[in-house]
Amino acid sequence: MKPNEILLRCFAERKEGYWQAFCIDLCLAVQGDSFQEVKSKLHAQVTDYLQDILEGEDRPYAAQLLSRKSPLPIVAKYHLISAMNHIHRWKQNAFAFRDAMPLKLAS
């Protein structure tokens, strides 16, 4: 397994006094007052989402829920922010980042 296969693509942006963060691979979103807050909230949401799919009552629907993608405009915004972060021209009001998918060994 390649390392990028277990990383989820995410971004956060500041908008009208608050922050919002998105995981484009699972179509999840959160809001908060700071970048660190939304990054932490998104990580917790990803963890809960995956635990429900892999160990909870949503397990029969795992294939559909794990392949759920964000709408094209959100995916495009991730790629724009990611590119701008790479060339260091983006203002400090948007960040692309990757979040590690919580994995555990099967028993």
N, CA, C and O atoms as a DFTB+ gen file, in Angstrom:
428 C
 N C O
     1  1       0.851      -1.176       0.000
     2  2       0.000       0.000       0.000
     3  2       0.898       1.240       0.000
     4  3       1.863       1.318       0.760
     5  1       0.577       2.175      -0.834
     6  2       1.338       3.415      -0.912
     7  2       0.869       4.378       0.173
     8  3      -0.313       4.389       0.514
     9  1       1.783       5.193       0.726
    10  2       1.381       6.118       1.785
    11  2       0.243       7.049       1.389
    12  3      -0.606       7.350       2.229
    13  1       0.189       7.518       0.144
    14  2      -0.873       8.445      -0.234
    15  2      -2.227       7.755      -0.370
    16  3      -3.244       8.431      -0.526
    17  1      -2.263       6.441      -0.315
    18  2      -3.534       5.724      -0.357
    19  2      -4.246       5.747       0.989
    20  3      -5.438       5.449       1.060
    21  1      -3.540       6.092       2.046
    22  2      -4.177       6.145       3.358
    23  2      -4.301       7.587       3.876
    24  3      -4.667       7.812       5.030
    25  1      -3.992       8.547       3.014
    26  2      -4.135       9.952       3.381
    27  2      -5.356      10.535       2.683
    28  3      -5.605      10.270       1.506
    29  1      -6.102      11.323       3.421
    30  2      -7.285      11.971       2.881
    31  2      -6.963      13.411       2.534
    32  3      -6.276      14.094       3.293
    33  1      -7.452      13.880       1.392
    34  2      -7.202      15.252       0.955
    35  2      -8.226      16.187       1.580
    36  3      -9.434      15.972       1.481
    37  1      -7.710      17.240       2.231
    38  2      -8.553      18.181       2.962
    39  2      -8.094      19.608       2.694
    40  3      -6.960      19.840       2.276
    41  1      -8.990      20.563       2.941
    42  2      -8.587      21.960       2.925
    43  2      -9.474      22.739       3.879
    44  3     -10.583      22.327       4.219
    45  1      -8.943      23.880       4.299
    46  2      -9.681      24.784       5.179
    47  2      -9.539      26.183       4.624
    48  3      -8.502      26.544       4.067
    49  1     -10.599      26.970       4.784
    50  2     -10.542      28.356       4.336
    51  2     -11.305      29.236       5.313
    52  3     -12.274      28.819       5.948
    53  1     -10.828      30.470       5.406
    54  2     -11.485      31.462       6.237
    55  2     -12.485      32.211       5.371
    56  3     -12.173      32.638       4.259
    57  1     -13.692      32.363       5.900
    58  2     -14.749      32.985       5.121
    59  2     -15.640      33.794       6.061
    60  3     -16.286      33.237       6.948
    61  1     -15.667      35.116       5.859
    62  2     -16.530      36.016       6.618
    63  2     -16.419      35.824       8.133
    64  3     -17.435      35.761       8.824
    65  1     -15.212      35.733       8.642
    66  2     -14.993      35.673      10.076
    67  2     -15.014      34.290      10.705
    68  3     -14.811      34.171      11.914
    69  1     -15.247      33.256       9.940
    70  2     -15.199      31.901      10.483
    71  2     -14.407      31.018       9.520
    72  3     -14.123      31.412       8.389
    73  1     -14.060      29.835       9.977
    74  2     -13.311      28.881       9.173
    75  2     -14.212      27.709       8.813
    76  3     -15.093      27.326       9.582
    77  1     -13.982      27.155       7.647
    78  2     -14.648      25.921       7.249
    79  2     -13.591      24.988       6.680
    80  3     -12.641      25.428       6.034
    81  1     -13.768      23.691       6.927
    82  2     -12.818      22.685       6.439
    83  2     -13.588      21.566       5.760
    84  3     -14.707      21.231       6.151
    85  1     -12.970      20.997       4.738
    86  2     -13.605      19.962       3.925
    87  2     -12.648      18.787       3.744
    88  3     -11.442      18.982       3.591
    89  1     -13.179      17.586       3.761
    90  2     -12.458      16.385       3.337
    91  2     -13.073      16.001       2.004
    92  3     -14.215      15.545       1.955
    93  1     -12.326      16.182       0.921
    94  2     -12.909      15.958      -0.408
    95  2     -13.053      14.478      -0.731
    96  3     -13.842      14.118      -1.605
    97  1     -12.311      13.616      -0.049
    98  2     -12.392      12.187      -0.344
    99  2     -13.609      11.513       0.278
   100  3     -14.053      10.471      -0.203
   101  1     -14.152      12.100       1.344
   102  2     -15.316      11.511       2.014
   103  2     -16.524      12.438       2.012
   104  3     -17.575      12.088       2.549
   105  1     -16.384      13.617       1.414
   106  2     -17.470      14.592       1.337
   107  2     -17.957      14.980       2.738
   108  3     -19.146      14.896       3.044
   109  1     -17.005      15.407       3.581
   110  2     -17.313      15.849       4.937
   111  2     -16.918      17.312       5.085
   112  3     -15.998      17.784       4.416
   113  1     -17.622      18.034       5.970
   114  2     -17.320      19.450       6.182
   115  2     -17.633      19.838       7.626
   116  3     -18.527      19.278       8.259
   117  1     -16.863      20.823       8.136
   118  2     -17.075      21.368       9.482
   119  2     -16.846      22.869       9.451
   120  3     -16.282      23.405       8.498
   121  1     -17.297      23.550      10.519
   122  2     -17.057      24.988      10.685
   123  2     -16.525      25.243      12.081
   124  3     -16.768      24.467      13.006
   125  1     -15.779      26.364      12.227
   126  2     -15.257      26.746      13.529
   127  2     -14.656      28.134      13.487
   128  3     -14.722      28.831      12.474
   129  1     -14.062      28.526      14.618
   130  2     -13.525      29.873      14.766
   131  2     -12.068      30.020      14.353
   132  3     -11.606      31.141      14.142
   133  1     -11.327      28.914      14.231
   134  2      -9.902      28.994      13.874
   135  2      -9.527      27.811      12.987
   136  3     -10.246      26.816      12.899
   137  1      -8.377      27.956      12.335
   138  2      -7.871      26.871      11.502
   139  2      -7.658      25.616      12.335
   140  3      -8.072      24.527      11.936
   141  1      -7.010      25.761      13.501
   142  2      -6.739      24.589      14.343
   143  2      -8.030      23.917      14.794
   144  3      -8.101      22.691      14.874
   145  1      -9.058      24.727      15.091
   146  2     -10.333      24.156      15.526
   147  2     -10.973      23.322      14.416
   148  3     -11.410      22.198      14.662
   149  1     -11.032      23.864      13.195
   150  2     -11.677      23.101      12.125
   151  2     -10.846      21.887      11.724
   152  3     -11.400      20.852      11.352
   153  1      -9.531      22.005      11.796
   154  2      -8.691      20.851      11.480
   155  2      -8.929      19.732      12.495
   156  3      -9.019      18.561      12.125
   157  1      -9.028      20.093      13.758
   158  2      -9.290      19.114      14.806
   159  2     -10.695      18.527      14.682
   160  3     -10.876      17.318      14.826
   161  1     -11.683      19.371      14.416
   162  2     -13.059      18.892      14.246
   163  2     -13.172      17.951      13.047
   164  3     -13.855      16.929      13.113
   165  1     -12.499      18.302      11.955
   166  2     -12.569      17.461      10.757
   167  2     -11.913      16.106      11.013
   168  3     -12.423      15.073      10.580
   169  1     -10.791      16.113      11.713
   170  2     -10.124      14.854      12.039
   171  2     -11.055      13.971      12.880
   172  3     -11.174      12.771      12.628
   173  1     -11.710      14.569      13.875
   174  2     -12.637      13.811      14.720
   175  2     -13.814      13.284      13.895
   176  3     -14.254      12.151      14.090
   177  1     -14.322      14.108      12.976
   178  2     -15.448      13.681      12.147
   179  2     -15.041      12.534      11.225
   180  3     -15.797      11.578      11.049
   181  1     -13.853      12.627      10.639
   182  2     -13.349      11.547       9.775
   183  2     -13.229      10.255      10.588
   184  3     -13.657       9.194      10.133
   185  1     -12.655      10.343      11.775
   186  2     -12.482       9.168      12.634
   187  2     -13.823       8.524      12.965
   188  3     -13.978       7.309      12.840
   189  1     -14.791       9.333      13.387
   190  2     -16.120       8.809      13.717
   191  2     -16.801       8.192      12.496
   192  3     -17.404       7.123      12.581
   193  1     -16.695       8.879      11.366
   194  2     -17.311       8.405      10.124
   195  2     -16.763       7.036       9.744
   196  3     -17.522       6.119       9.429
   197  1     -15.441       6.904       9.777
   198  2     -14.823       5.637       9.393
   199  2     -15.106       4.529      10.399
   200  3     -15.284       3.374      10.013
   201  1     -15.151       4.865      11.678
   202  2     -15.479       3.846      12.679
   203  2     -16.906       3.338      12.484
   204  3     -17.159       2.138      12.595
   205  1     -17.840       4.247      12.193
   206  2     -19.220       3.835      11.933
   207  2     -19.306       2.921      10.716
   208  3     -20.073       1.958      10.710
   209  1     -18.519       3.225       9.688
   210  2     -18.549       2.421       8.469
   211  2     -17.895       1.059       8.685
   212  3     -18.426       0.035       8.255
   213  1     -16.758       1.050       9.341
   214  2     -15.981      -0.174       9.445
   215  2     -16.382      -1.067      10.603
   216  3     -16.165      -2.278      10.547
   217  1     -16.969      -0.493      11.661
   218  2     -17.303      -1.290      12.839
   219  2     -18.751      -1.140      13.280
   220  3     -19.205      -1.893      14.141
   221  1     -19.480      -0.197      12.721
   222  2     -20.824       0.098      13.195
   223  2     -21.916      -0.438      12.288
   224  3     -21.700      -1.327      11.465
   225  1     -23.080       0.127      12.466
   226  2     -24.249      -0.343      11.726
   227  2     -24.230       0.031      10.244
   228  3     -25.039      -0.479       9.469
   229  1     -23.315       0.913       9.846
   230  2     -23.207       1.276       8.431
   231  2     -22.290       0.343       7.645
   232  3     -22.061       0.554       6.454
   233  1     -21.770      -0.677       8.299
   234  2     -20.823      -1.597       7.650
   235  2     -21.355      -2.202       6.346
   236  3     -20.580      -2.329       5.398
   237  1     -22.643      -2.584       6.245
   238  2     -23.127      -3.139       4.968
   239  2     -23.036      -2.150       3.796
   240  3     -23.073      -2.555       2.634
   241  1     -22.920      -0.871       4.105
   242  2     -22.885       0.160       3.059
   243  2     -21.482       0.748       2.872
   244  3     -21.323       1.811       2.273
   245  1     -20.473       0.051       3.387
   246  2     -19.102       0.570       3.378
   247  2     -18.624       0.937       1.978
   248  3     -18.008       1.988       1.799
   249  1     -18.892       0.105       0.993
   250  2     -18.409       0.377      -0.373
   251  2     -18.934       1.715      -0.892
   252  3     -18.183       2.499      -1.472
   253  1     -20.224       1.972      -0.681
   254  2     -20.798       3.237      -1.152
   255  2     -20.283       4.418      -0.337
   256  3     -19.950       5.460      -0.901
   257  1     -20.215       4.266       0.978
   258  2     -19.819       5.378       1.844
   259  2     -18.342       5.735       1.708
   260  3     -17.969       6.896       1.873
   261  1     -17.500       4.751       1.411
   262  2     -16.065       5.029       1.240
   263  2     -15.745       5.598      -0.135
   264  3     -14.664       6.153      -0.333
   265  1     -16.654       5.474      -1.079
   266  2     -16.399       6.014      -2.415
   267  2     -17.163       7.317      -2.653
   268  3     -17.203       7.817      -3.777
   269  1     -17.758       7.859      -1.615
   270  2     -18.500       9.114      -1.720
   271  2     -17.519      10.262      -1.910
   272  3     -16.628      10.458      -1.083
   273  1     -17.672      11.017      -2.983
   274  2     -16.757      12.120      -3.294
   275  2     -17.478      13.458      -3.200
   276  3     -18.703      13.526      -3.310
   277  1     -16.716      14.501      -3.000
   278  2     -17.259      15.857      -2.940
   279  2     -17.658      16.346      -4.324
   280  3     -17.171      15.828      -5.329
   281  1     -18.541      17.340      -4.384
   282  2     -18.903      17.939      -5.676
   283  2     -17.676      18.550      -6.364
   284  3     -16.725      18.965      -5.701
   285  1     -17.709      18.599      -7.673
   286  2     -16.586      19.097      -8.469
   287  2     -16.096      20.485      -8.041
   288  3     -14.882      20.682      -7.991
   289  1     -16.959      21.460      -7.730
   290  2     -16.438      22.776      -7.308
   291  2     -15.594      22.716      -6.026
   292  3     -14.632      23.471      -5.884
   293  1     -15.949      21.828      -5.099
   294  2     -15.169      21.677      -3.859
   295  2     -13.829      21.018      -4.176
   296  3     -12.799      21.427      -3.640
   297  1     -13.832      20.011      -5.033
   298  2     -12.581      19.342      -5.434
   299  2     -11.674      20.331      -6.165
   300  3     -10.467      20.358      -5.924
   301  1     -12.240      21.132      -7.042
   302  2     -11.454      22.135      -7.780
   303  2     -10.849      23.154      -6.817
   304  3      -9.701      23.566      -6.990
   305  1     -11.614      23.562      -5.805
   306  2     -11.096      24.524      -4.829
   307  2      -9.925      23.920      -4.054
   308  3      -8.949      24.617      -3.778
   309  1     -10.009      22.634      -3.699
   310  2      -8.893      21.957      -3.027
   311  2      -7.630      22.034      -3.891
   312  3      -6.556      22.381      -3.401
   313  1      -7.769      21.708      -5.172
   314  2      -6.597      21.699      -6.057
   315  2      -6.036      23.108      -6.263
   316  3      -4.819      23.272      -6.351
   317  1      -6.878      24.104      -6.338
   318  2      -6.416      25.485      -6.449
   319  2      -5.648      25.903      -5.197
   320  3      -4.552      26.453      -5.292
   321  1      -6.219      25.644      -4.038
   322  2      -5.551      26.012      -2.775
   323  2      -4.253      25.238      -2.624
   324  3      -3.246      25.801      -2.194
   325  1      -4.259      23.966      -2.967
   326  2      -3.046      23.155      -2.882
   327  2      -1.948      23.714      -3.782
   328  3      -0.796      23.826      -3.365
   329  1      -2.305      24.062      -5.010
   330  2      -1.323      24.633      -5.941
   331  2      -0.793      25.970      -5.430
   332  3       0.409      26.230      -5.489
   333  1      -1.677      26.802      -4.938
   334  2      -1.251      28.109      -4.433
   335  2      -0.375      27.966      -3.192
   336  3       0.565      28.740      -3.011
   337  1      -0.668      26.991      -2.338
   338  2       0.190      26.732      -1.172
   339  2       1.593      26.319      -1.612
   340  3       2.584      26.702      -0.990
   341  1       1.669      25.537      -2.686
   342  2       2.970      25.070      -3.171
   343  2       3.825      26.215      -3.708
   344  3       5.048      26.178      -3.579
   345  1       3.216      27.207      -4.294
   346  2       4.018      28.312      -4.824
   347  2       4.029      29.515      -3.879
   348  3       4.523      30.585      -4.233
   349  1       3.487      29.333      -2.688
   350  2       3.559      30.325      -1.605
   351  2       2.992      31.697      -1.986
   352  3       3.517      32.723      -1.553
   353  1       1.953      31.719      -2.770
   354  2       1.351      32.995      -3.129
   355  2      -0.021      33.190      -2.504
   356  3      -0.660      34.224      -2.697
   357  1      -0.461      32.210      -1.768
   358  2      -1.805      32.279      -1.199
   359  2      -1.765      33.024       0.123
   360  3      -0.835      32.849       0.911
   361  1      -2.762      33.848       0.367
   362  2      -2.873      34.535       1.653
   363  2      -3.103      33.499       2.737
   364  3      -3.465      32.360       2.440
   365  1      -2.900      33.873       3.977
   366  2      -3.055      32.943       5.089
   367  2      -4.521      32.744       5.469
   368  3      -4.844      32.679       6.655
   369  1      -5.397      32.648       4.496
   370  2      -6.801      32.407       4.794
   371  2      -7.310      31.121       4.151
   372  3      -8.517      30.883       4.112
   373  1      -6.394      30.289       3.646
   374  2      -6.775      28.994       3.095
   375  2      -5.559      28.070       3.102
   376  3      -4.450      28.491       2.776
   377  1      -5.773      26.814       3.474
   378  2      -4.690      25.835       3.550
   379  2      -5.184      24.493       3.039
   380  3      -6.285      24.061       3.382
   381  1      -4.384      23.837       2.227
   382  2      -4.643      22.451       1.851
   383  2      -3.797      21.591       2.771
   384  3      -2.660      21.943       3.086
   385  1      -4.346      20.470       3.202
   386  2      -3.594      19.568       4.065
   387  2      -4.111      18.155       3.853
   388  3      -5.175      17.949       3.270
   389  1      -3.353      17.199       4.328
   390  2      -3.772      15.799       4.262
   391  2      -3.940      15.300       5.681
   392  3      -3.164      15.645       6.571
   393  1      -4.955      14.491       5.882
   394  2      -5.239      13.938       7.195
   395  2      -5.086      12.427       7.104
   396  3      -5.608      11.801       6.182
   397  1      -4.375      11.845       8.053
   398  2      -4.172      10.409       8.047
   399  2      -5.473       9.697       8.386
   400  3      -6.159      10.048       9.345
   401  1      -5.797       8.701       7.588
   402  2      -6.986       7.898       7.842
   403  2      -6.678       6.969       9.008
   404  3      -5.682       6.246       8.969
   405  1      -7.517       6.972      10.051
   406  2      -7.236       6.092      11.193
   407  2      -7.416       4.633      10.793
   408  3      -8.511       4.218      10.412
   409  1      -6.357       3.871      10.881
   410  2      -6.398       2.464      10.530
   411  2      -5.992       1.606      11.730
   412  3      -5.231       2.051      12.590
   413  1      -6.496       0.396      11.780
   414  2      -6.021      -0.538      12.779
   415  2      -5.985      -1.918      12.142
   416  3      -6.737      -2.206      11.211
   417  1      -5.116      -2.754      12.647
   418  2      -4.972      -4.088      12.084
   419  2      -6.199      -4.932      12.376
   420  3      -6.789      -4.837      13.452
   421  1      -6.577      -5.757      11.410
   422  2      -7.701      -6.663      11.618
   423  2      -7.281      -7.768      12.570
   424  3      -6.126      -8.195      12.583
   425  1      -8.229      -8.219      13.357
   426  2      -7.884      -9.291      14.302
   427  2      -8.243     -10.650      13.753
   428  3      -8.021     -11.662      14.418
